[in-house]
């Protein structure tokens, strides 16, 4: 697929030992490819190219590794209501320390979650790194909200939910 004068030849799950694209490069995955990779998900997904500042587990929420590095990531801290401007995306696959790869910035994903019900707004969890929990009400603590659960925690499997996410 061509986007921004790029032709993507490798799958979004590819890890690289060197910076193959500029950090922050955006890639769009069309809806048919999203559904082909996971039948429970739909719609286009927007990915961003990052460097892993630590090992990142699959399905984890990724935050900026430091304030001066917008596209070097780590699993988000175990901090409730971490502001979305500090977050980069969700790792659909594991990333090795100091390797490069893609994380989902916007679209449907499988995400680590705790006690989430379908339809809940999502925010970062205060007890487990890289994990989402039920968020508050928009206008109250809604500035911490980055997504919405599509399924309860436990669907598709233990500790995971399908969700729609959107990071700045």
PDB file of C-alpha atoms in Angstrom:
ATOM      1  CA  UNK A   1       0.000   0.000   0.000  1.00  0.00           C
ATOM      2  CA  UNK A   2       1.280   3.496  -0.786  1.00  0.00           C
ATOM      3  CA  UNK A   3       0.970   6.308   1.761  1.00  0.00           C
ATOM      4  CA  UNK A   4       3.104   9.424   1.882  1.00  0.00           C
ATOM      5  CA  UNK A   5       5.163   8.140  -1.063  1.00  0.00           C
ATOM      6  CA  UNK A   6       6.011   4.916   0.799  1.00  0.00           C
ATOM      7  CA  UNK A   7       5.329   1.385  -0.358  1.00  0.00           C
ATOM      8  CA  UNK A   8       5.121  -1.020   2.580  1.00  0.00           C
ATOM      9  CA  UNK A   9       6.624  -4.412   1.856  1.00  0.00           C
ATOM     10  CA  UNK A  10       7.037  -5.784   5.397  1.00  0.00           C
ATOM     11  CA  UNK A  11       4.233  -6.635   7.817  1.00  0.00           C
ATOM     12  CA  UNK A  12       3.623  -4.272  10.744  1.00  0.00           C
ATOM     13  CA  UNK A  13       4.839  -7.009  13.096  1.00  0.00           C
ATOM     14  CA  UNK A  14       8.383  -6.806  11.674  1.00  0.00           C
ATOM     15  CA  UNK A  15      11.086  -5.767  14.161  1.00  0.00           C
ATOM     16  CA  UNK A  16      14.216  -4.014  12.936  1.00  0.00           C
ATOM     17  CA  UNK A  17      17.691  -3.791  14.484  1.00  0.00           C
ATOM     18  CA  UNK A  18      18.268  -0.441  12.759  1.00  0.00           C
ATOM     19  CA  UNK A  19      16.068   2.562  12.044  1.00  0.00           C
ATOM     20  CA  UNK A  20      14.466   1.597   8.725  1.00  0.00           C
ATOM     21  CA  UNK A  21      12.045   4.553   8.742  1.00  0.00           C
ATOM     22  CA  UNK A  22      12.286   7.908  10.486  1.00  0.00           C
ATOM     23  CA  UNK A  23      10.966   7.743  14.048  1.00  0.00           C
ATOM     24  CA  UNK A  24       7.371   8.976  14.041  1.00  0.00           C
ATOM     25  CA  UNK A  25       6.662   7.748  10.497  1.00  0.00           C
ATOM     26  CA  UNK A  26       2.936   7.029  10.064  1.00  0.00           C
ATOM     27  CA  UNK A  27       1.592   3.933   8.308  1.00  0.00           C
ATOM     28  CA  UNK A  28      -2.048   3.141   7.505  1.00  0.00           C
ATOM     29  CA  UNK A  29      -3.238  -0.466   7.561  1.00  0.00           C
ATOM     30  CA  UNK A  30      -6.439  -0.884   5.513  1.00  0.00           C
ATOM     31  CA  UNK A  31      -9.521  -2.419   7.145  1.00  0.00           C
ATOM     32  CA  UNK A  32      -9.359  -5.633   5.096  1.00  0.00           C
ATOM     33  CA  UNK A  33      -5.812  -6.318   6.364  1.00  0.00           C
ATOM     34  CA  UNK A  34      -6.874  -5.558   9.966  1.00  0.00           C
ATOM     35  CA  UNK A  35      -9.757  -8.036   9.794  1.00  0.00           C
ATOM     36  CA  UNK A  36      -7.585 -10.619   8.015  1.00  0.00           C
ATOM     37  CA  UNK A  37      -5.110 -10.493  10.933  1.00  0.00           C
ATOM     38  CA  UNK A  38      -7.849 -10.693  13.609  1.00  0.00           C
ATOM     39  CA  UNK A  39     -11.473 -11.362  12.658  1.00  0.00           C
ATOM     40  CA  UNK A  40     -12.743  -9.646  15.847  1.00  0.00           C
ATOM     41  CA  UNK A  41     -11.264  -6.280  14.749  1.00  0.00           C
ATOM     42  CA  UNK A  42     -12.348  -3.934  11.962  1.00  0.00           C
ATOM     43  CA  UNK A  43     -11.612  -0.559  10.389  1.00  0.00           C
ATOM     44  CA  UNK A  44      -8.344   1.036   9.304  1.00  0.00           C
ATOM     45  CA  UNK A  45      -5.482   1.292  11.801  1.00  0.00           C
ATOM     46  CA  UNK A  46      -2.870   4.021  11.999  1.00  0.00           C
ATOM     47  CA  UNK A  47       0.583   2.889  13.136  1.00  0.00           C
ATOM     48  CA  UNK A  48       3.630   4.924  14.207  1.00  0.00           C
ATOM     49  CA  UNK A  49       7.271   3.814  13.947  1.00  0.00           C
ATOM     50  CA  UNK A  50       9.161   3.828  17.276  1.00  0.00           C
ATOM     51  CA  UNK A  51      12.283   2.583  19.023  1.00  0.00           C
ATOM     52  CA  UNK A  52      11.813   0.381  22.097  1.00  0.00           C
ATOM     53  CA  UNK A  53      13.595   2.023  25.050  1.00  0.00           C
ATOM     54  CA  UNK A  54      12.906  -1.188  26.991  1.00  0.00           C
ATOM     55  CA  UNK A  55      11.406  -4.565  26.111  1.00  0.00           C
ATOM     56  CA  UNK A  56       7.718  -4.011  25.380  1.00  0.00           C
ATOM     57  CA  UNK A  57       5.234  -6.856  25.779  1.00  0.00           C
ATOM     58  CA  UNK A  58       2.494  -7.580  23.268  1.00  0.00           C
ATOM     59  CA  UNK A  59      -0.795  -5.713  23.782  1.00  0.00           C
ATOM     60  CA  UNK A  60       0.799  -3.192  26.189  1.00  0.00           C
ATOM     61  CA  UNK A  61       0.102   0.531  26.229  1.00  0.00           C
ATOM     62  CA  UNK A  62       3.304   2.358  25.240  1.00  0.00           C
ATOM     63  CA  UNK A  63       4.373   5.704  26.678  1.00  0.00           C
ATOM     64  CA  UNK A  64       7.260   8.012  25.866  1.00  0.00           C
ATOM     65  CA  UNK A  65      10.503   6.746  27.405  1.00  0.00           C
ATOM     66  CA  UNK A  66      11.561  10.283  28.363  1.00  0.00           C
ATOM     67  CA  UNK A  67      10.192  13.791  27.935  1.00  0.00           C
ATOM     68  CA  UNK A  68      12.735  14.528  25.196  1.00  0.00           C
ATOM     69  CA  UNK A  69      11.955  11.422  23.113  1.00  0.00           C
ATOM     70  CA  UNK A  70       8.510  11.456  21.507  1.00  0.00           C
ATOM     71  CA  UNK A  71       9.020   8.197  19.603  1.00  0.00           C
ATOM     72  CA  UNK A  72      11.165   6.096  21.944  1.00  0.00           C
ATOM     73  CA  UNK A  73       8.778   4.013  24.004  1.00  0.00           C
ATOM     74  CA  UNK A  74       8.349   1.783  27.036  1.00  0.00           C
ATOM     75  CA  UNK A  75       5.396   0.044  28.675  1.00  0.00           C
ATOM     76  CA  UNK A  76       3.384   2.754  30.372  1.00  0.00           C
ATOM     77  CA  UNK A  77       3.859   3.261  34.087  1.00  0.00           C
ATOM     78  CA  UNK A  78       1.464   1.768  36.632  1.00  0.00           C
ATOM     79  CA  UNK A  79      -0.155   5.179  36.996  1.00  0.00           C
ATOM     80  CA  UNK A  80      -3.905   5.708  36.889  1.00  0.00           C
ATOM     81  CA  UNK A  81      -5.020   8.426  34.499  1.00  0.00           C
ATOM     82  CA  UNK A  82      -1.671   8.976  32.768  1.00  0.00           C
ATOM     83  CA  UNK A  83      -2.332  11.821  30.338  1.00  0.00           C
ATOM     84  CA  UNK A  84      -2.711  10.625  26.696  1.00  0.00           C
ATOM     85  CA  UNK A  85      -0.135  13.210  25.512  1.00  0.00           C
ATOM     86  CA  UNK A  86       2.484  11.034  27.278  1.00  0.00           C
ATOM     87  CA  UNK A  87       1.288   7.914  25.446  1.00  0.00           C
ATOM     88  CA  UNK A  88       2.357   6.711  21.985  1.00  0.00           C
ATOM     89  CA  UNK A  89       0.104   3.736  21.225  1.00  0.00           C
ATOM     90  CA  UNK A  90      -0.491   0.023  21.789  1.00  0.00           C
ATOM     91  CA  UNK A  91       2.064  -2.645  20.855  1.00  0.00           C
ATOM     92  CA  UNK A  92       0.195  -5.354  18.972  1.00  0.00           C
ATOM     93  CA  UNK A  93       3.324  -7.509  19.201  1.00  0.00           C
ATOM     94  CA  UNK A  94       6.353  -7.608  21.497  1.00  0.00           C
ATOM     95  CA  UNK A  95       9.279  -5.289  20.782  1.00  0.00           C
ATOM     96  CA  UNK A  96      12.832  -6.075  21.896  1.00  0.00           C
ATOM     97  CA  UNK A  97      14.914  -3.506  23.820  1.00  0.00           C
ATOM     98  CA  UNK A  98      16.606  -1.069  21.394  1.00  0.00           C
ATOM     99  CA  UNK A  99      14.812  -2.541  18.352  1.00  0.00           C
ATOM    100  CA  UNK A 100      12.490  -0.596  16.083  1.00  0.00           C
ATOM    101  CA  UNK A 101       8.917  -1.359  15.092  1.00  0.00           C
ATOM    102  CA  UNK A 102       5.319  -0.226  14.759  1.00  0.00           C
ATOM    103  CA  UNK A 103       2.673   0.476  17.422  1.00  0.00           C
ATOM    104  CA  UNK A 104      -1.012   1.283  16.867  1.00  0.00           C
ATOM    105  CA  UNK A 105      -1.775   4.980  17.276  1.00  0.00           C
ATOM    106  CA  UNK A 106      -5.429   4.786  16.256  1.00  0.00           C
ATOM    107  CA  UNK A 107      -7.908   2.015  15.504  1.00  0.00           C
ATOM    108  CA  UNK A 108      -9.100  -1.288  16.921  1.00  0.00           C
ATOM    109  CA  UNK A 109      -6.585  -3.359  18.919  1.00  0.00           C
ATOM    110  CA  UNK A 110      -6.270  -6.137  21.459  1.00  0.00           C
ATOM    111  CA  UNK A 111      -5.126  -4.454  24.691  1.00  0.00           C
ATOM    112  CA  UNK A 112      -4.078  -5.560  28.166  1.00  0.00           C
ATOM    113  CA  UNK A 113      -6.913  -4.715  30.559  1.00  0.00           C
ATOM    114  CA  UNK A 114      -8.194  -5.109  34.099  1.00  0.00           C
ATOM    115  CA  UNK A 115     -11.918  -5.248  35.022  1.00  0.00           C
ATOM    116  CA  UNK A 116     -13.102  -3.615  31.794  1.00  0.00           C
ATOM    117  CA  UNK A 117     -16.621  -4.023  30.387  1.00  0.00           C
ATOM    118  CA  UNK A 118     -17.665  -3.480  26.782  1.00  0.00           C
ATOM    119  CA  UNK A 119     -18.469   0.184  26.232  1.00  0.00           C
ATOM    120  CA  UNK A 120     -16.265   1.453  29.076  1.00  0.00           C
ATOM    121  CA  UNK A 121     -13.985   4.407  28.448  1.00  0.00           C
ATOM    122  CA  UNK A 122     -10.325   3.446  28.969  1.00  0.00           C
ATOM    123  CA  UNK A 123      -7.420   5.009  30.840  1.00  0.00           C
ATOM    124  CA  UNK A 124      -4.094   3.685  32.155  1.00  0.00           C
ATOM    125  CA  UNK A 125      -4.155   1.353  35.175  1.00  0.00           C
ATOM    126  CA  UNK A 126      -2.609   2.318  38.510  1.00  0.00           C
ATOM    127  CA  UNK A 127      -1.526  -1.210  39.444  1.00  0.00           C
ATOM    128  CA  UNK A 128      -0.159  -2.876  36.302  1.00  0.00           C
ATOM    129  CA  UNK A 129       2.280  -1.450  33.723  1.00  0.00           C
ATOM    130  CA  UNK A 130       1.039  -1.273  30.143  1.00  0.00           C
ATOM    131  CA  UNK A 131      -2.546  -2.033  31.139  1.00  0.00           C
ATOM    132  CA  UNK A 132      -5.916  -0.289  30.651  1.00  0.00           C
ATOM    133  CA  UNK A 133      -8.696   0.068  33.202  1.00  0.00           C
ATOM    134  CA  UNK A 134     -12.173   1.546  33.141  1.00  0.00           C
ATOM    135  CA  UNK A 135     -11.912   5.304  32.774  1.00  0.00           C
ATOM    136  CA  UNK A 136     -14.011   8.061  34.248  1.00  0.00           C
ATOM    137  CA  UNK A 137     -16.601  10.363  32.814  1.00  0.00           C
ATOM    138  CA  UNK A 138     -15.652  12.814  30.100  1.00  0.00           C
ATOM    139  CA  UNK A 139     -15.567  16.248  31.695  1.00  0.00           C
ATOM    140  CA  UNK A 140     -14.641  14.822  35.108  1.00  0.00           C
ATOM    141  CA  UNK A 141     -11.399  12.959  34.522  1.00  0.00           C
ATOM    142  CA  UNK A 142     -12.035  12.419  30.829  1.00  0.00           C
ATOM    143  CA  UNK A 143      -8.790  14.095  29.834  1.00  0.00           C
ATOM    144  CA  UNK A 144      -7.101  10.765  30.706  1.00  0.00           C
ATOM    145  CA  UNK A 145      -9.343   8.778  28.348  1.00  0.00           C
ATOM    146  CA  UNK A 146      -7.657   7.303  25.250  1.00  0.00           C
ATOM    147  CA  UNK A 147     -10.157   4.695  24.069  1.00  0.00           C
ATOM    148  CA  UNK A 148     -13.271   2.584  24.486  1.00  0.00           C
ATOM    149  CA  UNK A 149     -13.590  -1.119  25.257  1.00  0.00           C
ATOM    150  CA  UNK A 150     -15.327  -3.224  22.615  1.00  0.00           C
ATOM    151  CA  UNK A 151     -15.295  -6.395  24.747  1.00  0.00           C
ATOM    152  CA  UNK A 152     -15.073  -7.256  28.448  1.00  0.00           C
ATOM    153  CA  UNK A 153     -11.699  -8.186  29.961  1.00  0.00           C
ATOM    154  CA  UNK A 154     -11.280 -11.889  29.193  1.00  0.00           C
ATOM    155  CA  UNK A 155     -12.378 -11.555  25.569  1.00  0.00           C
ATOM    156  CA  UNK A 156     -10.481 -12.500  23.412  1.00  0.00           C
ATOM    157  CA  UNK A 157      -8.483 -14.110  26.275  1.00  0.00           C
ATOM    158  CA  UNK A 158      -7.532 -13.681  29.939  1.00  0.00           C
ATOM    159  CA  UNK A 159      -6.298 -10.171  30.742  1.00  0.00           C
ATOM    160  CA  UNK A 160      -7.139  -8.783  27.295  1.00  0.00           C
ATOM    161  CA  UNK A 161      -9.953  -6.788  25.679  1.00  0.00           C
ATOM    162  CA  UNK A 162     -10.694  -5.633  22.171  1.00  0.00           C
ATOM    163  CA  UNK A 163     -10.732  -1.820  22.140  1.00  0.00           C
ATOM    164  CA  UNK A 164     -10.787   1.248  19.933  1.00  0.00           C
ATOM    165  CA  UNK A 165      -7.900   3.600  20.813  1.00  0.00           C
ATOM    166  CA  UNK A 166      -6.855   7.049  19.668  1.00  0.00           C
ATOM    167  CA  UNK A 167      -3.635   8.678  20.847  1.00  0.00           C
ATOM    168  CA  UNK A 168      -2.604  12.256  19.940  1.00  0.00           C
TER     169      UNK A 168
END
